[in-house]
Amino acid sequence: MGSPRDSGAGPGTGTGTGSGARVPPGLAGGRAAGYEFRAAADWAEFGAVLDLAYGGYPHSAAHSAVAGAVFEPKRSLVACRGGRVCATLAGYALEMTLPGGPAPVAGIGYVAVAPQHRRRGLMRELVRRALTALHEERAEPVAVLHSTEPGIYGRFGFGPASQVVGVSVPPEARGFAAGPETGGLVSDVGSPVDARAAVAEVYDACLAQRPGLVRRDDAWLRRAFEDRPEERHGAGRLLCMVASGAGGDARGYALYRLRANWERCAPRYALSVREVFARDPAAYAFLWRSLLDTDLAGAVGAAARPVDDPLLALLDDPRSAAPTVRDQLYARAVDLDRALAARTYSAPVEVVMEVRDAMCPWNAGRWRLAGGVDGAVCVRTGAAADLALTARELGAVLLGGGSLVQLGHAGLVTELRPGALRAASAAFRHDPAPFCSVAF
Ligand SMILES: CC(C)(COP(=O)(O)OP(=O)(O)OC[C@H]1O[C@@H](n2cnc3c(N)ncnc32)[C@H](O)[C@@H]1OP(=O)(O)O)[C@@H](O)C(=O)NCCC(=O)NCCS
């Protein structure tokens, strides 16, 4: 079904003299010539570029305190010219659930280039330096990011690794199919900050439930609670509903807000859900039932739920919720052998993959992956390849989402041994689907 395309368009260029990744011999000069690359000094340094790149980035002291608290300057890069910062890339050390358990993962965010410095290769050079540094330091084997536009990062070997579904449940479609017994659960609504301990306890208990979930310390929790007035769009403050059992034990919570709205003198408030986590199906159903039954509410919506959210199974009429699927997290193997050995597989797998990777050339070549539900090893091999693919396609299935069969049918993965595609696809896929809970 055709051969896979290459994931990169050749090596990046640069003349960096700072503390970013080393410039390989022969690659100095070129499109990013004339710029200095170095580690970031602090979060404040990103401000001017983000302001220009995103058309007015909030500079409030409150937001700077929240974003600055999770910022890791030593992992973050800037490109400068004439002493001024022109481009930024933030790096984060995260712990993410992969199929099989938690693993260290490198988060990348705030990739931004001031408009007057665009299309000169600065983004490419920042990404290349960040990935090369992770490789040379044998740091996190997997890199992940959220992308403002889906077309940007495939060329750098990042594949769409998780999807989300947006829903909007209208008042007339709130009926539930027979769900779990929710008697005995009670809800309490207030400020997320007051519910901090319950939220942290429930979230931590849910971490192992899905690939893609990221551990949150105090600073990341403050980030999850951030309630910037400019993001409310006329809605009220962020609220937290905690579901507790008879003994007062926190079993689940929802973060949401309400925006006043009246139609023909009738209340049709918009209720938008930011986050829902529950320890068990009863608490999950109870929270959604309570959100859907909120007085004054018209449509109850959520912009980003897991693609296999149980809510869609609970609703009598999921079609009316107009589920809309989109890409969410992008992932790539920094070091292919370590990345594939960092997770487990849903079925026994033994496959030789011929991988093309222009951005991280140390990954290119033939690899044998052998493993199953208890773990895996991945080593270089001279054996004949069963599958041929690029780093982008591998990234798309790294967290257990995506489908090698689908990518094969699209002509993006080539099956070289009959049966290898289907077998590898079943092994890579994970149930439940990956979903990332943290914006970075
Ligand atoms: C997106 C952005 C970072 C690109 O920076 P840049 O320095 O102009 O990018 P580069 O010159 O390194 O481009 C590298 C490649 O990406 C492509 N590219 C750049 N921006 C792109 C976009 N928005 N969509 C698709 N491709 C894009 C370039 O065409 C180039 O392609 P090629 O080398 O394969 O031919 C910059 O336009 C920006 O700051 N945009 C606003 C903020 C934003 O959206 N950031 C992304 C956050 S995830």
mmCIF file of N, CA and C and ligand atoms in Angstrom, residues 9 31 53-54 110-114 117-125 145-149 151-153 155-156, ligand 1:
data_model
loop_
_atom_site.group_PDB
_atom_site.id
_atom_site.type_symbol
_atom_site.label_atom_id
_atom_site.label_comp_id
_atom_site.label_asym_id
_atom_site.label_seq_id
_atom_site.Cartn_x
_atom_site.Cartn_y
_atom_site.Cartn_z
ATOM 1 N N ALA A 9 12.494 16.789 7.111
ATOM 2 C CA ALA A 9 12.948 17.367 5.855
ATOM 3 C C ALA A 9 14.410 17.745 5.950
ATOM 4 N N ARG A 31 19.851 28.319 7.515
ATOM 5 C CA ARG A 31 18.680 29.183 7.640
ATOM 6 C C ARG A 31 18.580 29.877 8.998
ATOM 7 N N ALA A 53 3.524 36.329 19.537
ATOM 8 C CA ALA A 53 3.135 35.112 18.825
ATOM 9 C C ALA A 53 1.656 34.793 19.005
ATOM 10 N N TYR A 54 1.140 35.027 20.210
ATOM 11 C CA TYR A 54 -0.255 34.658 20.468
ATOM 12 C C TYR A 54 -1.177 35.877 20.478
ATOM 13 N N TYR A 110 5.041 25.949 24.571
ATOM 14 C CA TYR A 110 5.379 27.352 24.269
ATOM 15 C C TYR A 110 6.428 27.473 23.165
ATOM 16 N N VAL A 111 6.275 26.674 22.109
ATOM 17 C CA VAL A 111 7.145 26.848 20.944
ATOM 18 C C VAL A 111 6.591 28.048 20.183
ATOM 19 N N ALA A 112 7.316 29.129 20.205
ATOM 20 C CA ALA A 112 6.796 30.367 19.609
ATOM 21 C C ALA A 112 7.936 31.169 19.000
ATOM 22 N N VAL A 113 7.635 31.770 17.863
ATOM 23 C CA VAL A 113 8.636 32.582 17.159
ATOM 24 C C VAL A 113 7.994 33.939 16.859
ATOM 25 N N ALA A 114 8.666 35.015 17.211
ATOM 26 C CA ALA A 114 8.120 36.351 16.941
ATOM 27 C C ALA A 114 7.893 36.488 15.430
ATOM 28 N N HIS A 117 10.521 36.969 12.742
ATOM 29 C CA HIS A 117 11.627 35.997 12.646
ATOM 30 C C HIS A 117 11.159 34.643 12.131
ATOM 31 N N ARG A 118 9.931 34.583 11.599
ATOM 32 C CA ARG A 118 9.382 33.280 11.193
ATOM 33 C C ARG A 118 9.921 32.808 9.849
ATOM 34 N N ARG A 119 9.747 31.497 9.639
ATOM 35 C CA ARG A 119 10.109 30.800 8.391
ATOM 36 C C ARG A 119 11.585 30.968 8.062
ATOM 37 N N ARG A 120 12.399 31.009 9.120
ATOM 38 C CA ARG A 120 13.860 31.011 8.945
ATOM 39 C C ARG A 120 14.467 29.791 9.629
ATOM 40 N N GLY A 121 13.618 28.866 10.029
ATOM 41 C CA GLY A 121 14.124 27.626 10.611
ATOM 42 C C GLY A 121 14.324 27.670 12.114
ATOM 43 N N LEU A 122 13.781 28.691 12.810
ATOM 44 C CA LEU A 122 14.027 28.777 14.262
ATOM 45 C C LEU A 122 13.278 27.686 15.037
ATOM 46 N N MET A 123 12.013 27.451 14.676
ATOM 47 C CA MET A 123 11.287 26.373 15.364
ATOM 48 C C MET A 123 11.996 25.042 15.137
ATOM 49 N N ARG A 124 12.342 24.753 13.909
ATOM 50 C CA ARG A 124 13.013 23.490 13.610
ATOM 51 C C ARG A 124 14.284 23.337 14.441
ATOM 52 N N GLU A 125 15.046 24.415 14.542
ATOM 53 C CA GLU A 125 16.312 24.337 15.262
ATOM 54 C C GLU A 125 16.090 24.168 16.771
ATOM 55 N N LEU A 145 3.863 16.743 23.244
ATOM 56 C CA LEU A 145 3.479 18.158 23.183
ATOM 57 C C LEU A 145 2.023 18.285 22.753
ATOM 58 N N HIS A 146 1.441 19.439 23.062
ATOM 59 C CA HIS A 146 0.144 19.824 22.510
ATOM 60 C C HIS A 146 0.441 20.801 21.377
ATOM 61 N N SER A 147 -0.230 20.640 20.270
ATOM 62 C CA SER A 147 0.076 21.500 19.119
ATOM 63 C C SER A 147 -1.082 22.447 18.832
ATOM 64 N N THR A 148 -0.744 23.704 18.574
ATOM 65 C CA THR A 148 -1.812 24.657 18.240
ATOM 66 C C THR A 148 -2.466 24.285 16.913
ATOM 67 N N GLU A 149 -1.676 23.726 15.982
ATOM 68 C CA GLU A 149 -2.201 23.329 14.674
ATOM 69 C C GLU A 149 -1.681 21.926 14.374
ATOM 70 N N GLY A 151 -0.847 20.430 11.725
ATOM 71 C CA GLY A 151 0.077 20.207 10.610
ATOM 72 C C GLY A 151 1.539 20.520 10.898
ATOM 73 N N ILE A 152 1.858 20.894 12.136
ATOM 74 C CA ILE A 152 3.202 21.422 12.377
ATOM 75 C C ILE A 152 4.239 20.328 12.654
ATOM 76 N N TYR A 153 3.935 19.385 13.557
ATOM 77 C CA TYR A 153 5.007 18.586 14.167
ATOM 78 C C TYR A 153 5.272 17.219 13.544
ATOM 79 N N ARG A 155 6.464 16.622 10.715
ATOM 80 C CA ARG A 155 7.775 16.697 10.032
ATOM 81 C C ARG A 155 8.925 16.488 11.016
ATOM 82 N N PHE A 156 8.649 16.643 12.294
ATOM 83 C CA PHE A 156 9.690 16.435 13.307
ATOM 84 C C PHE A 156 9.561 15.055 13.969
HETATM 85 C C1 LIG B 1 4.513 27.782 14.416
HETATM 86 C C2 LIG B 1 5.798 28.624 14.577
HETATM 87 C C3 LIG B 1 6.409 28.281 15.915
HETATM 88 C C4 LIG B 1 6.745 28.247 13.428
HETATM 89 O O1 LIG B 1 8.012 28.850 13.634
HETATM 90 P P1 LIG B 1 9.055 29.100 12.418
HETATM 91 O O2 LIG B 1 10.363 29.435 13.016
HETATM 92 O O3 LIG B 1 8.467 30.023 11.450
HETATM 93 O O4 LIG B 1 9.129 27.637 11.775
HETATM 94 P P2 LIG B 1 10.336 27.082 10.879
HETATM 95 O O5 LIG B 1 10.849 28.156 10.001
HETATM 96 O O6 LIG B 1 11.324 26.390 11.737
HETATM 97 O O7 LIG B 1 9.561 26.022 10.012
HETATM 98 C C5 LIG B 1 9.910 24.653 9.983
HETATM 99 C C6 LIG B 1 8.914 23.964 9.096
HETATM 100 O O8 LIG B 1 7.591 24.056 9.677
HETATM 101 C C7 LIG B 1 6.687 24.609 8.739
HETATM 102 N N1 LIG B 1 5.707 25.390 9.479
HETATM 103 C C8 LIG B 1 5.942 26.497 10.203
HETATM 104 N N2 LIG B 1 4.799 26.926 10.764
HETATM 105 C C9 LIG B 1 3.823 26.087 10.383
HETATM 106 C C10 LIG B 1 2.425 26.018 10.617
HETATM 107 N N3 LIG B 1 1.807 26.923 11.395
HETATM 108 N N4 LIG B 1 1.735 25.009 10.055
HETATM 109 C C11 LIG B 1 2.349 24.083 9.270
HETATM 110 N N5 LIG B 1 3.675 24.119 9.014
HETATM 111 C C12 LIG B 1 4.398 25.095 9.555
HETATM 112 C C13 LIG B 1 7.542 25.434 7.828
HETATM 113 O O9 LIG B 1 6.891 25.635 6.594
HETATM 114 C C14 LIG B 1 8.784 24.586 7.714
HETATM 115 O O10 LIG B 1 8.500 23.523 6.837
HETATM 116 P P3 LIG B 1 9.657 22.678 6.097
HETATM 117 O O11 LIG B 1 10.964 23.029 6.737
HETATM 118 O O12 LIG B 1 9.265 21.257 6.332
HETATM 119 O O13 LIG B 1 9.556 23.108 4.688
HETATM 120 C C15 LIG B 1 5.520 30.130 14.486
HETATM 121 O O14 LIG B 1 4.841 30.408 13.298
HETATM 122 C C16 LIG B 1 4.662 30.648 15.640
HETATM 123 O O15 LIG B 1 5.221 31.120 16.635
HETATM 124 N N6 LIG B 1 3.324 30.577 15.524
HETATM 125 C C17 LIG B 1 2.435 31.029 16.595
HETATM 126 C C18 LIG B 1 2.553 30.174 17.848
HETATM 127 C C19 LIG B 1 2.295 28.716 17.581
HETATM 128 O O16 LIG B 1 1.306 28.328 16.966
HETATM 129 N N7 LIG B 1 3.202 27.855 18.067
HETATM 130 C C20 LIG B 1 3.102 26.423 17.970
HETATM 131 C C21 LIG B 1 2.873 25.967 19.350
HETATM 132 S S1 LIG B 1 2.581 24.246 19.422
#
